[in-house]
Each structure stands twice: as structure tokens, then as C-alpha cells.
Amino acid sequence: MNETLLVFDGNSIINRAFYAVRPLTTKNGLHTNALFGFLNIIKKHVDHIRPTHCAVAFDVHAPTFRHKSYDGYKAKRRGMPEELFEQMPYAHRLAKLFGLTVLEYEGYEADDVLGATSRLAEEAGMPAFLVTGDRDALQLVSDTTTVLLCTTGKDLEMTPAAIEEKYGLTPSQLIDLKSIMGDTSDNIPGVRGIGEKGALDLMHKAGSLDAVYEHLDSLSLTPSVKKKLLESKEDAYLSRYLAEILREIPGLEELDSLKIRPKNEAELASLFLELEFTKMAETFGLTDALAAAKKTAAPENGQLSLDFDAVPDAPVVEARRCVLSELKDVPAPCAAVCDGALYVCQGELCGVLDASDVAPFANRFSPVVFDAKEYFRFARENGADVEALSVTDDLQLMAYLLDPSGAATSLSRAATVFLSRFLSPSATGAERVTLTRDLATLLPERICAEGMEELYRTIELPLAKVLFEMECEGILLDREALAAYGEELKARILEMEEAIYAAAGAPLNLNSPKQLGTLLFETLGLPHAKKTKTGYSTDAETLEKLRPLSPVVSDILEYRKLQKLYGTYVEGLLKQTEETPRVHTTFLQAQTITGRLASQDPNLQNIPVRTPEGRQIRRFFVAKEGCIFLDADYSQVELRILAHLSGDARFLAAFRDGEDIHRKTAAKIFHVSEDEVTDAMRKDAKAINFGIVYGIGEYSLSQDLKTSRAVAAEYIKNYFSTYPDVKAYLDRTIEEAKQTGEVSTLYGRRRFVPELSATKKNLVAFGERVAMNTPIQGTAADIMKLAMVRVDARLKKESRKAKILLQVHDELLLECPNEEVEEVARLLKEEMEGAASLSLTLVAEVGQGQNWLDAK
């Protein structure tokens, strides 16, 4: 029999199945729709190809070499839905029980596994078929490798001839095509402003990315295209690196291990029974095995029991039915007592206990939880005195510090990342608590080993309760005034609509890029038209370039701004406060890689402040009767941290003497006296000061300042001449990061920087920017968190009624009774300024007002 290889892109096909098959669940609540489609796709192709060798490739939940090389890789993708995530372990089990080899390699994607296996097949002269829904795999097509591209309805059989017919290119040229056009799905930048059509034209003219840049002057390019190519050269070559599928993976070196094995009918039938795939079992020839499995199946609705390996008689709550085996007063539906600690699986609640069970238990244990904020919320809703509650450890926060890329999003993900174990959504309370206990044993050791115990104990852990209390308190919204402002915005929106309709000669859908494109580039004949697959581009960048050419463009931009304000902030906030006048946001403590807090539902950290109309939104957040707002804002905290870290004498002196750092910098850079510094000079100096913090280069600075690269380079040179020790510090930080592979904040928050060891210059440059910025921005985030903990503790110690309501970047907003204003303003300033022991004093400026705008 002729040997044939069949490889499935597991993540791709199960993802397609998840969205293609209607929702299916078992009686226990396990989602199974993706598994149903996954099995059908596998059976269909195995029956058709009849392979001798077969594998299913999966991604590993860990950063790949692409993520480590480019921080933005796939950054815009939403995380895998929990309903799909819970099905992934079953997909692995099903593939293995069918006799197929499951392949997954940390640091590599499933695409790379397809590349490596198809290369082995090519070298052995064996036909290979790759089943995927991802067009990236088309670059692997060869005379012996065929990609079966899953599309709606049928597969597309992609051969070299099919690719030539569709693209006019060879399979390998598709890599360079993508490096030019980019990929929004993977967040691969490409050449800004050039889409698929333009990229194809360049590839047909030049044949490769290298040839495009080698022959820029002889390819008959328009000045606009040439400029785009020059400006995005680094991004183009970065995109090529990201787009090319690897064809060698250490440990994947022979085909014999991929031979199909006999399926395990008994275990398959048992799994089909668990998944309630009774009819499908018949389709797969498992009728007899299924009948046997039914006879040996455990009876339903049995009482849960648990016996930890070394801990007898452990009390447990069964997660789905809340059946208590021994303890009646456990304050969560999934908990167990072990060695005097209470382990609580929180954040995946499946039921509630009687409120009377919670309060008596609250003071008996300090639990180990997964997500302290949710634990406090659950306890509060069930009658416990949350003010008296504390937790021993929060495993979510530990997981976040150790792996800020996503391990902390759920207990199941943390178990996968740190324990290499899968947690089914139908898992019993015993299974969930066992995972919690095992994580509670492992993660504290890892936190200590990584030098982050103080960061965790003094900042992150106590902050969880502070944030919970802030969320509960909320902030009062003046609904009547906001609604009135909404009517003003609607009137202005109508004015903009009428002006635009007059220019068009007829009404049109202003939210339709196609109709706007027709108006601007055909009716009005404006230049600089950029076409996408669906028509003319009318994005903000395009319109800003056109603004000086026609008043209608300004009207369109104004219309969009006002619509955003009205829809997001007026309608959105009014809807949020239909039942209660106070807005309750959710603070995300374990979300960002930088350590900063985030806010959602609604995002109160993103209220616009750069436009007069946007700033007005803050006016409708008001202090309750008898209170006033206190707003404290750190002054130039990141620049002060840079001065401390660098030890630059001139930089430090400017702050200590209370000088205007931006005016002083402007005087030095532009070689004028401080009295001669204009507002424009100071503004440019401010951009340079903060740009240095973010590791800005001459090109980016030239774009920000709207000047040439040569001028920007001169500014940077003058800056470092003015502050030579800042330059020395940044160089030293980069060099140390190259040696250790990481950087850290003053408080020990770590970030690995693998880009510094890359061979490509653009990746190294990115790594250098990360190395320069992380210690500064991350330390600022740590200081703000510590300040929140200190302010909250001081308010409680002094029995103040004032409450912290919001944190927005370097700003804290408190609601304070009128009689406490003087004392609370003083303690707020003292605690914020004393949060860090730096070589110069932090400065917190405190304002007050009846609304947020006036207090700022």
C-alpha cells in the first residue's frame, strides 16, 4: 500500500466547527458543538484520503517565538471563548483514542507543525495532505503537498497550479505577498497603506520582497507607494519573519511515529457516552462498544466523596449541585479544608449556599482563592461581613505575575499553564478544589523564586480588596444633566449631517465607508484615495490628510467624534444607570503586561480629555450630597522615575529646584534661553521628554513633531548631550537586558525581552525600546497601586468616611464628606508622595470640586 500523510490543523478546524455547528451541551452543561464538527471533519478526510500516517497539530498555550519577537503579534485577537476552551482537552483525547498522533510543541504554532511534517513527507517522497482553514498554509504547497482548505460547503484543493491560477504566484512567493499586505487577523503590520491588490501588483512586478526594495527606482512606482515602502521597510521585513512558517522543529524528525494506530474502541465509547454522542457512535462503528460502556457506566446523581492523597476526611462542596459532604458552612460552592486552610475555587460559580452558612464561617478561615475580588463579592452577597474578611492567597494574582500573557483569566487556564492539567467544566468540586490546592502549593514557591513575593504581598494582594470596595461604591452620575448634554450633541450631529448632505447633493449613510468613499473620491474628486477590498478607505488617517482640501471632511470628522461621544458616553452611561444612579465599573487587576490597571463595563479610564466636548463628560460625575471630590494626580511621575534610575545630576536638579522640566529641556535642545522658549518649543520638548521614556526613535519622533528624521535625530542628540547620564542609564539597561534576557521594575515586576537576542535589526530595536520603557512605566504602575493601598489603609486607620472611587493612570479620585476635606486632602497628598523612596520627592497635586471636571 502506498504511504500517505494526512495532517490536521487542530486549532483551525475545531475553531471553524465551533462557529459552524449550532450550540450543543450535555446535561451537565459541557459544550460539545465544536467536538461534534471536529469529529466529522476528521472522519470525512480520513475516509477520503485513507492515510497510513496521520496527525493532529495543536497550538500550545504559551508564547511562541513570534510573540517573543513581536509584542503585537495576534494582539488584537480576542481570547478563545470559554465555551470552546473547555472542549479542547476532549479534542486531544478523541484524536489519540482514534489512533492519531497529537503534535504540539511549546514555542511553535500548529502551522509550524504542518510545515515540519510536510517537509519530512517531501524528503521521503510521500504525498502529504494538510487540512486547515488558514490560508497561511498555502505557502507549504508543493508537487507532493496539497492543502485542503476548509471553506463553507466544501474543501478547496490547493495545488501549485491552483495557487498560480488564483494569485499568479508560486506558493513560496505568498510569504512575501503577506509581508507587504500584512494581516489584520494576526496583527502583522505589513506596509502601511498597501493592501492585497497593491501587494500583488508589486509581487508581479518584482517577484520578491528583496527585489522590491532593491529596485524601488526602476519599478515605475508612484511617489505615494514608494514613500509607503520606504517608511515601512522595517515593518515589511518584520512581517516576513512573522509570516514564514517554520519547517524544522526540534524533536519532530521522523515519520514513523505518525503511523495510524488501532483505535481504542472501549475508551472511545465511554467518552462518546460522556459527550452524549450516542448516534455518532453508531456512525463510527462503536455500537457494541457503546452498549458495553452503558452497562459499566456509573449511576447518575451519586453522592460526591473526596479523599485527598495525604489528607483524610477533607470536607468538600460539590460544585454543580452544592451537595455538602461534611461541612455545612462553607462560604462558596466549591471549597475544601486542608491543613487548616480553606481552598476556594472562585469565579466559576455554579450555585449558591444559604446566606446563613456564610457569615458564621467567615471568621474561621483565611482562604486560598482564585480571584479574591469575586470571593469578596460572593461573600458579601451571601451576608458575610466583608470588611472583616481576608484571604491567605489569591492564585489568580500569582498566576498573573508569573505569566501576564493570560494564565490568570480562569482556574482552568492556570491549571493548564502551570500544572499541564485540564479542567472540564463538568468537573466535580473535588477536582476543582484539588487543582486549587495544587496551584496553592506550586505558585507561592514560584513567586519567591522569581523575587516577586514583596510585590505580591505588599501591593497586588491587598489591592484586590481596595478595588472590590471601589467597585461596590461606584460613582454618582447626574443623569438629568447628562441627558440634556446628549440633546445638545444630537443637535450638533444633525447640523453636521445636513452640511454633509448638502455637499453630497442628497442624503447618504454616513456610517457606510462605501457611500462616504463615493462622495469624497468620486463626487468631490478628492485625491489620495486608498482602496481596500471593499472600496475606498475612509479611515481617520486618510481623512486627516484630506481635511485641508474640503470643509466636508472636517464635517465628517466632527460628525464621527460627536457620534462616538453620544453613543459611547451619553447613551452608554445612561443605560448603565437605569437601575441605580451610581456607575459601577469593573477594575481588571490581572490584565495588562505593564502592570497598569484596566477598567471595563464601562471603561472609566478612557473618557476623552483632549477635546472640550470629551472633557465635558467628566462634569456629569458628581459628588453625593454633603460631599466633595478630591482629585490627586502624580506630576510627571515617569520622568521623576527616570531621573531617579539614571541619577542624572542636571535632571535631578531641575526637579528638586521646582523648574519647568519641559521648558528647561527646550532651552537646551533649541539652544535658547529659557525666557526665549516659545509654547511650540515647550510642546516639542515635552514630546521628546516623554518619548525618551518610551524609547522613541528618530523616525517616530519625526512623525510626532511633523519634522524630518534628520531634525528629529538632532533633537535626540541634543537631549542626550543635555542629560548624559540618562543616555548612560538607558544603554546600561539594554546591555544588562541582553545579558539576562529580562528587565524589571523597582518592585520586582519582571518582563522577558527575547527580542534582544534576535538576528534581525528591527526586532532588536523593538527589544531595546521594551527594555528602556518597562522599568519606568512598570515602576510608575507599581507606585500608583501601592499609593492606593496606603491611602485606603490610612482612611480606615483614621476612621474617615472618604472613599476612593476611581483610579485613572496617574490619578486618584475620592469622594469626601465636606467636614473631612482638609484632613483627607492632606493625608492623600502625604500617602501618595510617600509611596516610594526615590532620590527625589514625588509630587501629587490635589484638587477639589463638586464634579470630576472641576476637581481635576
CSV table of C-alpha atoms in Angstrom, one decimal, residues 605-789:
chain,number,residue,atom,x,y,z
A,605,GLN,CA,-10.2,55.2,32.3
A,606,ASN,CA,-10.9,56.0,28.7
A,607,ILE,CA,-13.2,59.1,28.9
A,608,PRO,CA,-11.7,61.5,26.4
A,609,VAL,CA,-9.9,64.6,27.8
A,610,ARG,CA,-8.2,66.0,24.8
A,611,THR,CA,-11.3,67.7,23.3
A,612,PRO,CA,-13.6,70.2,25.0
A,613,GLU,CA,-16.6,68.1,24.2
A,614,GLY,CA,-15.0,65.0,25.7
A,615,ARG,CA,-13.8,66.7,28.8
A,616,GLN,CA,-17.4,67.8,29.5
A,617,ILE,CA,-18.4,64.2,30.2
A,618,ARG,CA,-16.4,64.4,33.4
A,619,ARG,CA,-18.7,67.2,34.5
A,620,PHE,CA,-21.6,64.7,34.9
A,621,PHE,CA,-19.8,62.6,37.5
A,622,VAL,CA,-20.8,64.4,40.7
A,623,ALA,CA,-20.2,64.0,44.5
A,624,LYS,CA,-23.2,63.0,46.5
A,625,GLU,CA,-24.9,65.4,48.8
A,626,GLY,CA,-22.7,66.6,51.7
A,627,CYS,CA,-19.5,65.5,49.9
A,628,ILE,CA,-16.9,66.9,47.5
A,629,PHE,CA,-14.5,65.3,45.1
A,630,LEU,CA,-10.7,65.2,45.8
A,631,ASP,CA,-8.6,64.5,42.8
A,632,ALA,CA,-4.9,63.8,43.3
A,633,ASP,CA,-2.6,63.5,40.3
A,634,TYR,CA,1.1,62.5,40.2
A,635,SER,CA,3.1,65.2,38.5
A,636,GLN,CA,5.4,63.8,35.8
A,637,VAL,CA,5.9,60.6,37.7
A,638,GLU,CA,7.6,58.7,34.9
A,639,LEU,CA,10.1,61.5,34.3
A,640,ARG,CA,10.9,61.5,38.0
A,641,ILE,CA,11.4,57.8,38.0
A,642,LEU,CA,13.8,58.2,35.0
A,643,ALA,CA,15.7,60.9,36.9
A,644,HIS,CA,16.0,58.5,39.9
A,645,LEU,CA,17.0,55.5,37.9
A,646,SER,CA,19.6,57.4,35.8
A,647,GLY,CA,21.0,59.6,38.6
A,648,ASP,CA,21.5,62.4,36.1
A,649,ALA,CA,22.6,65.4,38.2
A,650,ARG,CA,21.1,68.0,35.8
A,651,PHE,CA,17.8,66.1,35.5
A,652,LEU,CA,17.5,65.6,39.3
A,653,ALA,CA,18.4,69.3,40.0
A,654,ALA,CA,15.6,70.5,37.7
A,655,PHE,CA,13.0,68.6,39.7
A,656,ARG,CA,14.5,69.5,43.1
A,657,ASP,CA,14.6,73.2,42.2
A,658,GLY,CA,10.9,73.1,41.0
A,659,GLU,CA,11.9,74.1,37.5
A,660,ASP,CA,9.7,73.5,34.5
A,661,ILE,CA,11.4,70.4,33.1
A,662,HIS,CA,9.9,70.8,29.6
A,663,ARG,CA,10.9,74.5,29.3
A,664,LYS,CA,14.4,73.7,30.6
A,665,THR,CA,14.7,70.8,28.1
A,666,ALA,CA,13.5,73.1,25.3
A,667,ALA,CA,16.1,75.7,26.1
A,668,LYS,CA,18.9,73.1,26.0
A,669,ILE,CA,17.7,71.4,22.8
A,670,PHE,CA,17.0,74.5,20.8
A,671,HIS,CA,20.0,76.4,22.2
A,672,VAL,CA,18.0,79.4,23.5
A,673,SER,CA,17.5,80.9,27.0
A,674,GLU,CA,14.5,79.7,29.0
A,675,ASP,CA,12.9,83.1,28.5
A,676,GLU,CA,13.0,82.7,24.8
A,677,VAL,CA,11.3,79.3,24.8
A,678,THR,CA,8.0,79.5,22.9
A,679,ASP,CA,4.9,77.4,23.6
A,680,ALA,CA,5.6,75.4,20.5
A,681,MET,CA,9.2,74.7,21.6
A,682,ARG,CA,8.0,73.6,25.1
A,683,LYS,CA,5.4,71.3,23.4
A,684,ASP,CA,8.1,69.7,21.3
A,685,ALA,CA,10.4,69.3,24.3
A,686,LYS,CA,7.5,67.7,26.2
A,687,ALA,CA,7.1,65.2,23.4
A,688,ILE,CA,10.8,64.5,23.5
A,689,ASN,CA,10.9,64.1,27.3
A,690,PHE,CA,8.1,61.5,27.3
A,691,GLY,CA,9.3,60.0,24.0
A,692,ILE,CA,12.6,59.1,25.6
A,693,VAL,CA,10.8,57.3,28.4
A,694,TYR,CA,9.2,55.1,25.7
A,695,GLY,CA,12.4,54.5,23.8
A,696,ILE,CA,11.3,56.6,20.9
A,697,GLY,CA,13.4,56.6,17.7
A,698,GLU,CA,14.2,59.4,15.3
A,699,TYR,CA,11.5,58.2,12.8
A,700,SER,CA,8.7,58.1,15.3
A,701,LEU,CA,9.8,61.4,16.8
A,702,SER,CA,9.8,63.0,13.4
A,703,GLN,CA,6.2,61.8,12.8
A,704,ASP,CA,5.1,63.1,16.2
A,705,LEU,CA,6.7,66.5,15.7
A,706,LYS,CA,6.0,66.6,11.9
A,707,THR,CA,9.6,67.3,11.0
A,708,SER,CA,12.3,65.4,9.2
A,709,ARG,CA,14.2,62.5,10.5
A,710,ALA,CA,17.4,64.5,10.4
A,711,VAL,CA,16.0,67.2,12.6
A,712,ALA,CA,14.5,64.6,15.0
A,713,ALA,CA,17.9,62.9,15.2
A,714,GLU,CA,19.5,66.2,16.1
A,715,TYR,CA,16.9,66.8,18.9
A,716,ILE,CA,17.6,63.4,20.4
A,717,LYS,CA,21.4,64.0,20.1
A,718,ASN,CA,21.0,67.4,21.9
A,719,TYR,CA,18.8,65.8,24.6
A,720,PHE,CA,21.4,63.2,25.5
A,721,SER,CA,24.1,65.9,25.5
A,722,THR,CA,22.0,67.7,28.0
A,723,TYR,CA,21.3,64.7,30.2
A,724,PRO,CA,24.3,62.4,29.5
A,725,ASP,CA,23.6,60.1,32.5
A,726,VAL,CA,20.1,59.4,31.1
A,727,LYS,CA,21.8,58.1,28.0
A,728,ALA,CA,24.3,56.1,30.1
A,729,TYR,CA,21.4,54.5,32.1
A,730,LEU,CA,19.4,53.5,29.0
A,731,ASP,CA,22.5,52.0,27.4
A,732,ARG,CA,23.3,50.1,30.6
A,733,THR,CA,19.7,48.8,30.9
A,734,ILE,CA,19.8,47.5,27.4
A,735,GLU,CA,23.2,45.8,27.9
A,736,GLU,CA,22.0,44.2,31.1
A,737,ALA,CA,18.8,43.0,29.5
A,738,LYS,CA,20.8,41.4,26.6
A,739,GLN,CA,22.9,39.5,29.2
A,740,THR,CA,20.0,38.4,31.4
A,741,GLY,CA,17.1,38.3,28.9
A,742,GLU,CA,14.8,40.4,31.1
A,743,VAL,CA,14.1,43.7,32.8
A,744,SER,CA,12.3,44.5,36.0
A,745,THR,CA,10.7,47.4,37.8
A,746,LEU,CA,11.9,48.8,41.1
A,747,TYR,CA,9.4,46.5,42.8
A,748,GLY,CA,10.5,43.3,41.0
A,749,ARG,CA,7.8,43.0,38.3
A,750,ARG,CA,9.6,41.2,35.5
A,751,ARG,CA,9.4,41.1,31.8
A,752,PHE,CA,11.4,38.9,29.5
A,753,VAL,CA,12.8,40.5,26.3
A,754,PRO,CA,13.8,37.7,23.9
A,755,GLU,CA,13.9,40.2,21.0
A,756,LEU,CA,17.3,41.4,22.2
A,757,SER,CA,18.8,38.1,21.1
A,758,ALA,CA,17.2,38.2,17.6
A,759,THR,CA,19.3,38.4,14.5
A,760,LYS,CA,17.1,40.9,12.7
A,761,LYS,CA,17.8,44.6,13.5
A,762,ASN,CA,14.2,45.6,13.7
A,763,LEU,CA,13.4,43.0,16.3
A,764,VAL,CA,16.5,44.0,18.4
A,765,ALA,CA,15.4,47.7,18.1
A,766,PHE,CA,11.9,46.7,19.4
A,767,GLY,CA,13.5,44.8,22.3
A,768,GLU,CA,15.6,47.8,23.2
A,769,ARG,CA,12.5,50.0,23.4
A,770,VAL,CA,10.9,47.5,25.7
A,771,ALA,CA,14.0,47.3,27.8
A,772,MET,CA,14.2,51.1,28.2
A,773,ASN,CA,10.5,51.6,28.9
A,774,THR,CA,9.5,48.7,31.1
A,775,PRO,CA,11.4,49.7,34.3
A,776,ILE,CA,10.0,53.2,34.1
A,777,GLN,CA,6.3,52.6,33.1
A,778,GLY,CA,6.1,49.5,35.2
A,779,THR,CA,7.5,51.2,38.3
A,780,ALA,CA,5.0,54.0,37.8
A,781,ALA,CA,2.2,51.5,37.8
A,782,ASP,CA,3.5,49.8,40.9
A,783,ILE,CA,3.8,53.1,42.8
A,784,MET,CA,0.2,54.0,41.9
A,785,LYS,CA,-1.0,50.6,43.2
A,786,LEU,CA,1.0,51.0,46.4
A,787,ALA,CA,-0.4,54.5,46.8
A,788,MET,CA,-3.9,53.2,46.6
A,789,VAL,CA,-3.2,50.6,49.3
